[in-house]
Amino acid sequence: MSPKNKFVLFNPLAKNNPITVQMLGVCSALAVTSKLEPSIVMSISVIAVLGLSNVVISLLRNTIPGRIRIIVQLVVVAALVTIVNEVLKAFAYDVSKQLSVFIGLIITNCIVMGRLEAFALGNKPWPAFLDGVGNGLGYGIILVIVGFFRELLGSGTLFGFQVIPDKFYEWGYENNGLMILPPMALIVVACIIWVQRSRDKELQEKN
């Protein structure tokens, strides 16, 4: 893989993370991360939609009239989201119910539309695919981290299985019910942003 393509794929994982740096897609990070499983499924869904929609728009980039490009992008994303939603209903129905309308809202996710506009319309399919996957992974990493801590500290479980020993509860440990509330997702994301920016001088200079 060329250095340019490596940069396109890996830069969104940290240096230009869509959530912690670009501040995009934060709403879904707050809504679906009370448990780890839906966080992972939502991440995979966004990666699939981002990667494939970037490829489709890149392939069509020279044939889409500028005045209707947003409509074309929405149609492509909506079609892919519908496919992903139906796959989830078929193979992971319980998780699909947990995610509810949030899978459908991938259509309006700022990350998806932003990458189509900023990258897919001006680049070839392979770099566009890498850009979509990279940004999807950057988004997913944050969702998984937030989902991990919220479920562990809020419910004492991971993937629905108890991981905090009963002995801890006998000694007086209690689950933090606040962790499963949406405001705590924002606080966890804020902590991740603080840690990242405290370690990265370039991000500090941007502020």
Phi, psi and omega in degrees: 000135182290156178304323180296316180292325176297319178297316180299320183283316190264339181301320180290349182290331182216296187302325182228044182301133184298330181271306189278340180249309182277346180059042177248150176071019183292325183302313180291331177296328178281330191272329191245011189254018178289339176229155183287319184300308178296332177297316180292316181296319178297320179298313180298321180298315181293320177301314181297314182294317180297311182298312184289320181293323176299319180295313182298313181294324177297319178295328183264000192301329182272356182245352182274119175298138185303325186287344180239017186296323180296320179296317179298316179300315180297321179296316180297312181296317180299319179296316180293320178297320178299317178298313180299317180298319180291323177297317179297318179298326182282323189244346179214062189298318182298318178292323177301320178293322179296319181286334174049235186285349188290334173296314178299328181285356172302331180304323183259009180298127183300328181296314183298305182295325180296318180289326177297315181289314189278335187231307188299324182290345183239009184222163180288164186303317184294310175300324179296320177297315180298320178298316179296314179296317180299314179291325175296319178293319178300318176296315184294323180302316181293317178300317181293318179298313181295315179298322179299307184289324180293317180289318182297311184277334182273328183237347182073019183230166168220129186055029178085356180258135181294129180242341176273120186301149178302331182300324180298319179293324178295329179278357176111000179294140177229144175294144179272100182299337179295333184295335181270001177270146183307321180302329180291332175298318178296320180293319179295317177300318179298321178295320178297316178299316180299314180297314182298315184285333177288339181261347185242108183294328180297318179292326178294322181291329179294333180281000000 
